CSV table of C-alpha atoms and ligand atoms in Angstrom, one decimal:
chain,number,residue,atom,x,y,z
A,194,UNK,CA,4.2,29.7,36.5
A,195,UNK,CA,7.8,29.3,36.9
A,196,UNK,CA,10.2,31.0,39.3
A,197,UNK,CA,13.4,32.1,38.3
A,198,UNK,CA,16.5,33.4,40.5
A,199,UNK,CA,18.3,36.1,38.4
A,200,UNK,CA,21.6,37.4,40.3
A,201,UNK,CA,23.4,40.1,38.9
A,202,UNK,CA,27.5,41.2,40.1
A,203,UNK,CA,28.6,44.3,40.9
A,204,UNK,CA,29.7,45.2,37.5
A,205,UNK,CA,26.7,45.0,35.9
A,206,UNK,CA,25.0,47.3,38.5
A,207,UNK,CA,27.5,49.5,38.6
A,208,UNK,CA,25.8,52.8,37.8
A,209,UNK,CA,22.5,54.2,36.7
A,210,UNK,CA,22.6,53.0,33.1
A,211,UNK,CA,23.9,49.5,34.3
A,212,UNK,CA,20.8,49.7,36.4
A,213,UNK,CA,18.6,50.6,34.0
A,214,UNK,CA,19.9,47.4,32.0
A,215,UNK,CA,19.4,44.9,34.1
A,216,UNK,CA,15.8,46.5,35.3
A,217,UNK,CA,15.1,45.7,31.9
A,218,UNK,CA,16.7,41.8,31.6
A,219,UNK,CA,14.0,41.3,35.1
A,220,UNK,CA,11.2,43.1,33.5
A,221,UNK,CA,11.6,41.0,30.3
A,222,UNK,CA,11.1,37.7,32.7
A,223,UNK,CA,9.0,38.9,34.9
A,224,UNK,CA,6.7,40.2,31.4
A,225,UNK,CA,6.7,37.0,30.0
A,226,UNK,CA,4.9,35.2,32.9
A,227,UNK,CA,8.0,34.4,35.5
A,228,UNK,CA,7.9,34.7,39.2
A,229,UNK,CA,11.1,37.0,39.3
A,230,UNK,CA,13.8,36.4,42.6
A,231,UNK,CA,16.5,38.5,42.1
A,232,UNK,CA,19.9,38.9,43.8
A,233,UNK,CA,22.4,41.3,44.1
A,234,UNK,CA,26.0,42.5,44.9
A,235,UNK,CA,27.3,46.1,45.6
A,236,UNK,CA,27.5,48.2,43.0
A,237,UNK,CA,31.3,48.0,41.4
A,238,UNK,CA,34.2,48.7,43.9
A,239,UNK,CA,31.7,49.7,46.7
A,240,UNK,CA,33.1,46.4,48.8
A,241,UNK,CA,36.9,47.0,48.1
A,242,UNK,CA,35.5,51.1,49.0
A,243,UNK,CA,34.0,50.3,52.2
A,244,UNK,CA,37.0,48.4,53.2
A,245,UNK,CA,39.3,51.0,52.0
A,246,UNK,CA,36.8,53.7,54.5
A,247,UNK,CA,37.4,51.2,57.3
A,248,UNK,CA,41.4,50.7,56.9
A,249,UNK,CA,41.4,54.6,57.0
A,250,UNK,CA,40.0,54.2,60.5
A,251,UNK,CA,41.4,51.3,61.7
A,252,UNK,CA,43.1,48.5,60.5
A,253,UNK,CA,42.2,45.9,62.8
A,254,UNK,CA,38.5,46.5,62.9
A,255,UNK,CA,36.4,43.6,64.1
A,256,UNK,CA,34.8,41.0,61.8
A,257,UNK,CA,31.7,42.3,63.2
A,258,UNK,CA,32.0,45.7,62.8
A,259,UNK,CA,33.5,44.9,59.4
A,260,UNK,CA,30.1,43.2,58.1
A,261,UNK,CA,27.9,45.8,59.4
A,262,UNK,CA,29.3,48.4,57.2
A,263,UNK,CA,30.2,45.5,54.1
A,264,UNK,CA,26.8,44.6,54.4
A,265,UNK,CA,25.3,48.3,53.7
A,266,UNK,CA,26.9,47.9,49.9
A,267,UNK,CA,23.9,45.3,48.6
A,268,UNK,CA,21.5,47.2,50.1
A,269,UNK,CA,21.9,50.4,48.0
A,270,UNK,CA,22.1,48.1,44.6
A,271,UNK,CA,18.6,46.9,45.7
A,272,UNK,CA,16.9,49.7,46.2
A,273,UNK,CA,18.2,51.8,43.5
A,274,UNK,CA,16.9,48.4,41.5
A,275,UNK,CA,13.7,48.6,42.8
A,276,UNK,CA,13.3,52.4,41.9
A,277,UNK,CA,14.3,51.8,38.5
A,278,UNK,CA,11.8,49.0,38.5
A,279,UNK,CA,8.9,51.1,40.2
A,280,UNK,CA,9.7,54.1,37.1
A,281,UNK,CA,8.6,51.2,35.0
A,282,UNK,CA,5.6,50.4,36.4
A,283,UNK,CA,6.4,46.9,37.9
A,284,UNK,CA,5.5,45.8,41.2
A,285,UNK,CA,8.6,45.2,43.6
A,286,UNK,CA,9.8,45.3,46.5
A,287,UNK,CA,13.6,45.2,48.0
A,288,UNK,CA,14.2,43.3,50.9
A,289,UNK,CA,17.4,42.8,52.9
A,290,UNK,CA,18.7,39.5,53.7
A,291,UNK,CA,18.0,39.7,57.3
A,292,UNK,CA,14.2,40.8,56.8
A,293,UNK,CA,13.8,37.5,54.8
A,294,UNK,CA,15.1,35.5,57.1
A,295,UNK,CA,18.4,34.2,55.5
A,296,UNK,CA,19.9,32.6,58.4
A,297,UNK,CA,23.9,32.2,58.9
A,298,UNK,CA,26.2,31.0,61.2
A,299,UNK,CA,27.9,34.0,63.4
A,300,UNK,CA,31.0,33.6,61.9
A,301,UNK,CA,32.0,37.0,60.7
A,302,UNK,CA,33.2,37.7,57.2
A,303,UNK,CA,32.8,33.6,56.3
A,304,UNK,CA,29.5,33.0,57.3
A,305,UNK,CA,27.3,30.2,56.3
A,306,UNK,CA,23.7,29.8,55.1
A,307,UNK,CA,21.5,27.3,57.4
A,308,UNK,CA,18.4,28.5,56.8
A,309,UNK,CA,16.5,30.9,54.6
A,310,UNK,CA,12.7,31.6,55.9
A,311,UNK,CA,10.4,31.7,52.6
A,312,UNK,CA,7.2,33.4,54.0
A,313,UNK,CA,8.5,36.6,53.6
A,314,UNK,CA,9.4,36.3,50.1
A,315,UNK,CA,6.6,33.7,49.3
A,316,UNK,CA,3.6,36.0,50.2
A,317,UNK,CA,5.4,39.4,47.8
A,318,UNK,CA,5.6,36.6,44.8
A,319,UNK,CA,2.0,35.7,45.9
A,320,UNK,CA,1.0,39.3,45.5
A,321,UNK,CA,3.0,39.2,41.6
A,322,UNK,CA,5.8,41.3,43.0
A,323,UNK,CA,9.2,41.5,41.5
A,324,UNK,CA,11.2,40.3,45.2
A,325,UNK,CA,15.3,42.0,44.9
A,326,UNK,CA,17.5,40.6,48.3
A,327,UNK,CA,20.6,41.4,49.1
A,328,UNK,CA,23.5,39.5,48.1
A,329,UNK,CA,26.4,38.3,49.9
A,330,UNK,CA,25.1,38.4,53.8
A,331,UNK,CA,23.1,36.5,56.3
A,332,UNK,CA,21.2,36.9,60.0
A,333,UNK,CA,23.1,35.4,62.9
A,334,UNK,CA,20.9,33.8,66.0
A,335,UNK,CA,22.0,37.0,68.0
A,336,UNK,CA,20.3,39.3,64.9
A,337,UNK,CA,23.7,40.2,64.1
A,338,UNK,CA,23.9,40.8,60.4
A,339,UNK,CA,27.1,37.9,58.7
A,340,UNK,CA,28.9,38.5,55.4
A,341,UNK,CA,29.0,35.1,53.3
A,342,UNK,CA,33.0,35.9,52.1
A,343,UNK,CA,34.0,37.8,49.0
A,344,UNK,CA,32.1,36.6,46.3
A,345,UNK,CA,29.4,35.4,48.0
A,346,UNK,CA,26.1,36.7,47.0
A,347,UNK,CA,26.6,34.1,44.0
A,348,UNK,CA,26.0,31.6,47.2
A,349,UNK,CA,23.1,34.0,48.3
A,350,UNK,CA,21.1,33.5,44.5
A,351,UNK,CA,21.6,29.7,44.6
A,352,UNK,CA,20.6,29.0,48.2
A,353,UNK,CA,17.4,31.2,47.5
A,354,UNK,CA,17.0,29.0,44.0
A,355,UNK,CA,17.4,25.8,46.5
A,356,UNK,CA,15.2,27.1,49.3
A,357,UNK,CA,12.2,28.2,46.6
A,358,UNK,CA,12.9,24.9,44.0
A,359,UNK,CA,13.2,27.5,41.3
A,360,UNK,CA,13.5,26.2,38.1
A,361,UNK,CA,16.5,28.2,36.7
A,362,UNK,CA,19.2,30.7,38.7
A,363,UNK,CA,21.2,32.6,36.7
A,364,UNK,CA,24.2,34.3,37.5
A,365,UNK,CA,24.8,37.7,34.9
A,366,UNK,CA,28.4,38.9,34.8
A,367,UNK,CA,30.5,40.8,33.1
A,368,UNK,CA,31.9,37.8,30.8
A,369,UNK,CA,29.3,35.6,29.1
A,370,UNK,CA,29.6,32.2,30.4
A,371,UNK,CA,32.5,29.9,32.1
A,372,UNK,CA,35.8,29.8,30.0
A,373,UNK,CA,38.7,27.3,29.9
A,374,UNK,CA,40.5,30.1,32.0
A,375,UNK,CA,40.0,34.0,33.2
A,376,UNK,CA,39.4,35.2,29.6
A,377,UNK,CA,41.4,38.5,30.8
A,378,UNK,CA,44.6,36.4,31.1
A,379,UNK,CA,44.2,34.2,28.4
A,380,UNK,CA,42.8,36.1,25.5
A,381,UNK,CA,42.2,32.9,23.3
A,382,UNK,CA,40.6,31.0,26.3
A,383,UNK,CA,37.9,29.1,25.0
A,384,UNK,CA,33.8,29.1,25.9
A,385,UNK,CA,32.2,26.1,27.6
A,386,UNK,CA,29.2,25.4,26.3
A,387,UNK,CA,28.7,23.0,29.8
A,388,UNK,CA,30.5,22.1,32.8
A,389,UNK,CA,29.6,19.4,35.8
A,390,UNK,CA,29.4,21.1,39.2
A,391,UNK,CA,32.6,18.6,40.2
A,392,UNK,CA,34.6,20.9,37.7
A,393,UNK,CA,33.0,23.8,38.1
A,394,UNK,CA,33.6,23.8,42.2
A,395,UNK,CA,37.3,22.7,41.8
A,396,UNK,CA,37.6,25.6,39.6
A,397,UNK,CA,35.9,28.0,41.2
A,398,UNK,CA,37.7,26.5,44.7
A,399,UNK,CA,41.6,26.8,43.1
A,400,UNK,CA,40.5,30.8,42.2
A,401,UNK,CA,37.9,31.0,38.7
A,402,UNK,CA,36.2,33.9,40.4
A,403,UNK,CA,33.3,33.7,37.8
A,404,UNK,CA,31.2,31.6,40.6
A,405,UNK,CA,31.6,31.5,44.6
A,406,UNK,CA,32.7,27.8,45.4
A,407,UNK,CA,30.0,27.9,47.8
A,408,UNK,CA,27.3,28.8,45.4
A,409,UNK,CA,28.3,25.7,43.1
A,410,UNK,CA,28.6,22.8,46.4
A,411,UNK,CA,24.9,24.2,47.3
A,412,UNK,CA,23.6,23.8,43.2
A,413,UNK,CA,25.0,20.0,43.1
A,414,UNK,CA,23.3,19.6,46.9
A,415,UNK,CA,20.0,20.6,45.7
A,416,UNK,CA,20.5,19.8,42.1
A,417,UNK,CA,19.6,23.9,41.0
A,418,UNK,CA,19.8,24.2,37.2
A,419,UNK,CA,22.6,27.1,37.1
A,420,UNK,CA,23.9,28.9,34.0
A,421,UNK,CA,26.6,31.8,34.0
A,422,UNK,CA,25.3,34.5,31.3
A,423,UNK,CA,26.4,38.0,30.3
A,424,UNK,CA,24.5,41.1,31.3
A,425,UNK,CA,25.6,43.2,28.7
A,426,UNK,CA,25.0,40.4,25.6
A,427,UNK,CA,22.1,38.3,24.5
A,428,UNK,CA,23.8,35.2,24.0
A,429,UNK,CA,23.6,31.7,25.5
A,430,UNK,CA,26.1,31.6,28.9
A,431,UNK,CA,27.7,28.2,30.1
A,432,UNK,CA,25.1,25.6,31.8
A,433,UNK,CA,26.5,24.4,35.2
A,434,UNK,CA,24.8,20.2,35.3
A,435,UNK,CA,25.4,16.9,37.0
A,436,UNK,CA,26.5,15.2,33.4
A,437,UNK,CA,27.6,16.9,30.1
A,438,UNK,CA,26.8,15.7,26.8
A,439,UNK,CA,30.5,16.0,25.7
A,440,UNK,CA,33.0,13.4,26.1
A,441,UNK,CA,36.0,14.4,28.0
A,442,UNK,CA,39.4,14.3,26.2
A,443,UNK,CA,40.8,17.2,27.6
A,444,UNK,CA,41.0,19.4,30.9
A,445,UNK,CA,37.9,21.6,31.6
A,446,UNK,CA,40.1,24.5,32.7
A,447,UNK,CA,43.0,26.3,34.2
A,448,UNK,CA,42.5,28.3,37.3
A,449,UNK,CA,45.0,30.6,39.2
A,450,UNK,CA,44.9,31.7,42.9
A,451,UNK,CA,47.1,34.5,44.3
A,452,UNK,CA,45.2,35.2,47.8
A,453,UNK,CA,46.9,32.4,49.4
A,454,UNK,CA,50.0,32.5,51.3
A,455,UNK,CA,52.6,30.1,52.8
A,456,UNK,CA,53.3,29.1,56.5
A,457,UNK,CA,55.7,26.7,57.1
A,458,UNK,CA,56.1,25.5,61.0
A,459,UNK,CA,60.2,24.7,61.1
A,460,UNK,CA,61.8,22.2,64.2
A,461,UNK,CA,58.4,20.7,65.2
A,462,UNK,CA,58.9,17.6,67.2
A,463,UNK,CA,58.8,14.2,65.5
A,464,UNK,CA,56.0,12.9,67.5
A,465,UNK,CA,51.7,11.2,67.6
A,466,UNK,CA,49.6,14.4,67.4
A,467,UNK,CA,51.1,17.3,66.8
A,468,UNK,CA,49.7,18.1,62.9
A,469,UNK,CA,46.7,17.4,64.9
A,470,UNK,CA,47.7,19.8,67.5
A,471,UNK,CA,48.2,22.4,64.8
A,472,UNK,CA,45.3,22.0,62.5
A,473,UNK,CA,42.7,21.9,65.4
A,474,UNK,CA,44.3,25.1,67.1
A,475,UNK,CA,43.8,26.9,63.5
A,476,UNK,CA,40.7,25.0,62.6
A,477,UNK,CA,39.1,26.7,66.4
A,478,UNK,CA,40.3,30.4,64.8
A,479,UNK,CA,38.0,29.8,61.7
A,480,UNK,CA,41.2,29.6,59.5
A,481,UNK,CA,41.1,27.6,56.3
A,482,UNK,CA,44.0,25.4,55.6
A,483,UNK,CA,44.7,24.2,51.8
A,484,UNK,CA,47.7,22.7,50.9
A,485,UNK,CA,49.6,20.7,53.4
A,486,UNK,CA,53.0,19.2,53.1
A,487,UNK,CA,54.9,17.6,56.1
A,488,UNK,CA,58.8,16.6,55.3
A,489,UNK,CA,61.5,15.6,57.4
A,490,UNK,CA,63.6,18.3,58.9
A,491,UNK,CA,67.1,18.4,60.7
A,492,UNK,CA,67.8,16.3,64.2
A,493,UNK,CA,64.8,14.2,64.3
A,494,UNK,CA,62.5,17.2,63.9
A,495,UNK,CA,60.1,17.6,60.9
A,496,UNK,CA,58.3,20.9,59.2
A,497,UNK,CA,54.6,20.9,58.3
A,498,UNK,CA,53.7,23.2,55.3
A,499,UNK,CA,50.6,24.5,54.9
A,500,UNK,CA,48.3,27.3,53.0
A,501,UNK,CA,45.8,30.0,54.0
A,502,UNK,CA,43.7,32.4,52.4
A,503,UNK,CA,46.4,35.7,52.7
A,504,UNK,CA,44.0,37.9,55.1
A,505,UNK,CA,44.3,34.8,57.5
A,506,UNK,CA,47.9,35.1,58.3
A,507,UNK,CA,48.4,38.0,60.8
A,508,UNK,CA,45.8,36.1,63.1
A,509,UNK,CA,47.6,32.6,62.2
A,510,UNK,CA,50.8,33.7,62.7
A,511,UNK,CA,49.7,35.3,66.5
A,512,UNK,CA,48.1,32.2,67.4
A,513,UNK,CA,50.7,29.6,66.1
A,514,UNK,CA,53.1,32.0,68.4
A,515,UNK,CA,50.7,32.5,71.4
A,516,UNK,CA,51.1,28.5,71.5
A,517,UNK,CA,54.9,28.3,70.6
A,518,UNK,CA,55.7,26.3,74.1
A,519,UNK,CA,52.8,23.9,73.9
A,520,UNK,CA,53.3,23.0,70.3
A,521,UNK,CA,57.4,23.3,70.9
A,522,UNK,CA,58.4,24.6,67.0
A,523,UNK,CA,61.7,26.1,66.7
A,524,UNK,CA,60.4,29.4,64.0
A,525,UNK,CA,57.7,30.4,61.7
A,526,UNK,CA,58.4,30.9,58.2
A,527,UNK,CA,55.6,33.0,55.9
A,528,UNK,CA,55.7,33.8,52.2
A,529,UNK,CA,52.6,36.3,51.0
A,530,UNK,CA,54.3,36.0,47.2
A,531,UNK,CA,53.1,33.1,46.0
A,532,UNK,CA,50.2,31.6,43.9
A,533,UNK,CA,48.6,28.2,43.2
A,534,UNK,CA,47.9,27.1,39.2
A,535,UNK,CA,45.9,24.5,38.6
A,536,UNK,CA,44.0,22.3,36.1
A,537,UNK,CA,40.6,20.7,36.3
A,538,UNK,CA,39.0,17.7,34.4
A,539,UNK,CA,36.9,14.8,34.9
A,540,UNK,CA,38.7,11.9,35.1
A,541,UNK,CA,42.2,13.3,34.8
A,542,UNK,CA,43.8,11.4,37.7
A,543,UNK,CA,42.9,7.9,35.5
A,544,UNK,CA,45.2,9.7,32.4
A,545,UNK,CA,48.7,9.4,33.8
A,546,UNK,CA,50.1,11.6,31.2
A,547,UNK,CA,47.6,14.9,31.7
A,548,UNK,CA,49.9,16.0,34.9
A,549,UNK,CA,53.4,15.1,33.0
A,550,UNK,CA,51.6,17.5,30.4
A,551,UNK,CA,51.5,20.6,33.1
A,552,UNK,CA,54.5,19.7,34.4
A,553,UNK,CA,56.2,19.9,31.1
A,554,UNK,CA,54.7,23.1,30.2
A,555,UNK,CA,55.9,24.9,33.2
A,556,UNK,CA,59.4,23.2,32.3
A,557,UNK,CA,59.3,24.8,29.3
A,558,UNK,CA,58.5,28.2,30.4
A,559,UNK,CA,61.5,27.5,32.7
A,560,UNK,CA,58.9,27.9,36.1
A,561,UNK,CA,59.9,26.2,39.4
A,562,UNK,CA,57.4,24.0,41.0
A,563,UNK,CA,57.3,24.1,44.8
A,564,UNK,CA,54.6,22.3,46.3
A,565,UNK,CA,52.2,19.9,44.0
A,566,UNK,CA,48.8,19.1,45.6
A,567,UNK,CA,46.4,16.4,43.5
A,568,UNK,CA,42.7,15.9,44.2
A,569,UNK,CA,40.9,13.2,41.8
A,570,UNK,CA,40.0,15.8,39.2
A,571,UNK,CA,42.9,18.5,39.6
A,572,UNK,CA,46.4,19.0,39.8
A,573,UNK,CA,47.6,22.1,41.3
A,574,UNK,CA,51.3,23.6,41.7
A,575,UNK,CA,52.7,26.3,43.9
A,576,UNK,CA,54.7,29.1,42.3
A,577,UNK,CA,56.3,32.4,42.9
A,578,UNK,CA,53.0,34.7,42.8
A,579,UNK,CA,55.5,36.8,39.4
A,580,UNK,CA,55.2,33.4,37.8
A,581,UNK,CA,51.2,32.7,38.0
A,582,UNK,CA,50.3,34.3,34.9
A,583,UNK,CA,52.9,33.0,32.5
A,584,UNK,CA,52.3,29.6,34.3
A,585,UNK,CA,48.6,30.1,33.3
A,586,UNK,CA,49.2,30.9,29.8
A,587,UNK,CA,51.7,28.3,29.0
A,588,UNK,CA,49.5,25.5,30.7
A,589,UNK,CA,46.7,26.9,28.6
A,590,UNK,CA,48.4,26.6,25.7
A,591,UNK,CA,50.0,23.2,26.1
A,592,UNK,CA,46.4,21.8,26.4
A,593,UNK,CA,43.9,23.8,24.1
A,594,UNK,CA,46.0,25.3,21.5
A,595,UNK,CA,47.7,21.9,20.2
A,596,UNK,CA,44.6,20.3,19.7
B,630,LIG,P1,30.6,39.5,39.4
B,630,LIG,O1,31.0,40.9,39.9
B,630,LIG,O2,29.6,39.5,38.3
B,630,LIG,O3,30.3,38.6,40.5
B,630,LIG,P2,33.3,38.4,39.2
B,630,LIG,O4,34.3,39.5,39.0
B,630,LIG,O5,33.1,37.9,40.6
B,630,LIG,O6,31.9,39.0,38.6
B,630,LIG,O7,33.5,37.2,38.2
B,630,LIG,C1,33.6,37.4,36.8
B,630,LIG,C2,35.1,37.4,36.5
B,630,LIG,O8,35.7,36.1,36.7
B,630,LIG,C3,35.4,37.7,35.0
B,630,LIG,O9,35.4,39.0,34.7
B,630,LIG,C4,36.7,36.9,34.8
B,630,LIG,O10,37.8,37.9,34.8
B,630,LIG,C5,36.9,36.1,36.0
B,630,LIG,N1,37.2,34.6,35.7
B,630,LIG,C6,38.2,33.9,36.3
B,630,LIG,N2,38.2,32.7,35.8
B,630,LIG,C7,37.2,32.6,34.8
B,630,LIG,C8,36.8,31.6,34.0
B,630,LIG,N3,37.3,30.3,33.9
B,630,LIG,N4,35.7,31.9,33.1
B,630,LIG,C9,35.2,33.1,33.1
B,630,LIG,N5,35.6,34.1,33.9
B,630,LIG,C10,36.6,33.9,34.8
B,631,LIG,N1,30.0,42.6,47.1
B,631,LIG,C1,30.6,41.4,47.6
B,631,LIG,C2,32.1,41.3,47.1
B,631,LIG,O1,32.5,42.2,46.4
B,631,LIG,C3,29.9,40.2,47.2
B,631,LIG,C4,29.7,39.8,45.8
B,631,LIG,O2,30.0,40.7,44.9
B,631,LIG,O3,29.4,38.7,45.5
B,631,LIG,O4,32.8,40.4,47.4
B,632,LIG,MG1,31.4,37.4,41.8
């Protein structure tokens, strides 16, 4: 008997008849023989809701606080499953993530899986029941219940697929596999048929939504056999794999991010250790940095350039201040209007002419660059957030529709 993760997103269990649906996508599994682990996120808008309900209250709620009531979203999609399952006559039972035992770290809103306990969840499959968790959050050592970050209960399903060696984990959504970019941007964007995890976590890291990065660094880790399919369409999705059969000759895909926003530290002093000084200080507050740039500035002084996920910079901005004297910068400067584009593909770094290609595109489309960041598989630009989605489309069609 084979166990298979099924995760399902908040669109697809969005009301009763959504509910109904995917009851019936796990009964069909579960009816032809599979142990059934299932997975899933808030029912449509309830997240962006609750956070809505707590801004009403107070805008700087704790990350704590903020989790506790995040966390109560998942937990009404998996009973509401389970009843639709038990008017069916299956055998289920709904368990939250902190009754299984899915251990985190205690960093709230960001948290991260160490270890999920299977006895819980192995003795219901041993009794033949149908086992729904919640999505998207984790136990802390103090018992304090974690959120896994926006997106996250993607990371939850392949971390449960990992911890049970399931043979498949599927993640249903509300488009029916990975495309060469957001489909609802680019309405010609193309279906993959396959993508390696390398591509699929650099897209999914530079803003393709479609999969939580974390969710695809864990399925290379422990090899899981992931596929993207539609919960509203019977049709094959796009199978996430080490290899792909196809030979590369073009990028995999475009991606866009507009969460991010722009810090630049002006008049630091031109000495050893102080970009050390800076990232460590942010790096203590749990604060992501992306993008860095360091250029020479005026007097013997230089300015370090940097990203960070947009709900970051009120707290980097206070603690960058609160350390003005020690790290002796003359002023902060912050842009929240801008965006990152950027393009994926195995081996693109060793084809000198794929980032003239981007470059050209956004030339034609008369877009200003403003910061270019390279990995060995991507090339991503920084642009005025108005700019993102023409950028997208024109880079788009300078690679897929001329070929
Ligand atoms: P869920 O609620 O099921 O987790 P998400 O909204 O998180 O769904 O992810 C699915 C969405 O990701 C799609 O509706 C699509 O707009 C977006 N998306 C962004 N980039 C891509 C891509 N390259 N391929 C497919 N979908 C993408
Ligand atoms: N409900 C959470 C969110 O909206 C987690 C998820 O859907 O994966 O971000
Ligand atoms: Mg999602």
């Amino acid at each position: 008997m084979s166990l298979i993760v099924q995760k399902f997103g908040g669109s697809s269990v969005k009301d009763a008849q959504r509910i109904r649906n995917v009851a019936g996508i796990i009964a069909e599994t579960y009816l032809e023989g599979n142990d059934v682990l299932v997975v899933l996120s808030a029912q449509g808008d309830t997240t962006d809701d609750l956070i809505a309900k707590a801004e009403e209250i107070n805008p700087h709620a704790s990350k704590r606080e903020m989790d506790m009531l995040l966390s109560t979203g998942e937990q009404i999609s998996v009973a509401l499953c389970a009843m639709a399952l038990e008017s069916m006559g299956l055998p289920c039972i709904s368990l939250a993530a902190w009754q299984v035992g899915i251990h985190s770290t205690s960093v709230h809103s960001d948290a991260r899986i160490r270890k999920i306990d299977t006895e819980r969840i192995q003795a219901e499959l041993d009794q033949h029941r149908i086992v729904i968790v919640t999505g998207f959050q984790g136990v802390d050592r103090s018992g304090d219940v974690t959120t896994l970050g926006r997106g996250g209960s993607d990371t939850s399903a392949v971390a449960l697929a990992a911890a049970f060696r399931a043979s498949l984990c599927q993640i249903y959504t509300d488009v029916d596999g990975v495309y060469t970019t957001d489909p609802r941007i680019v309405s010609n964007a193309r279906k993959l048929e396959e993508i390696t995890y390398d591509e699929m976590l650099e897209l999914a890291s530079q803003g393709a939504q479609v999969l939580h990065n974390r969710s695809v660094e864990l399925a290379k880790k422990f090899r899981v056999n992931l596929e993207v399919v539609s919960s509203l369409e019977r049709k094959p999705g796009t199978k996430v794999k080490e290899v792909t059969k196809v030979e590369k000759t073009n990028i995999a895909g475009v991606a866009k991010d507009t969460s991010i926003a722009r810090v630049a530290l002006v008049g630091l002093q031109h000495n050893p250790g102080v970009a050390f000084q800076v990232f460590d200080l942010l790096s203590k507050h749990n604060i992501n940095v992306d993008v860095i740039l360091q250029s020479i500035g005026r007097e013997d002084t230089k300015d370090i350039t940097f990203t960070i996920h947009k709900k970051d910079l009120e707290e980097a901005e206070d603690v960058l201040n609160e350390h003005k004297d020690a790290l002796r910068f003359d002023h902060i400067e912050a842009d929240e209007h801008i965006g990152k584009v950027s393009i994926v593909g195995a081996g693109l770094m060793s084809n000198c002419g794929v980032a003239a290609k981007m470059f050209e595109a956004l030339y034609e489309a008369g877009i200003n660059i403003q910061m270019i960041n390279t990995s060995e598989i991507r090339v991503s630009v920084l642009l005025d957030e108005e700019d993102v989605n023409r950028a997208v489309k024109a880079i788009h069609a300078k690679f897929f529709d001329e070929t």
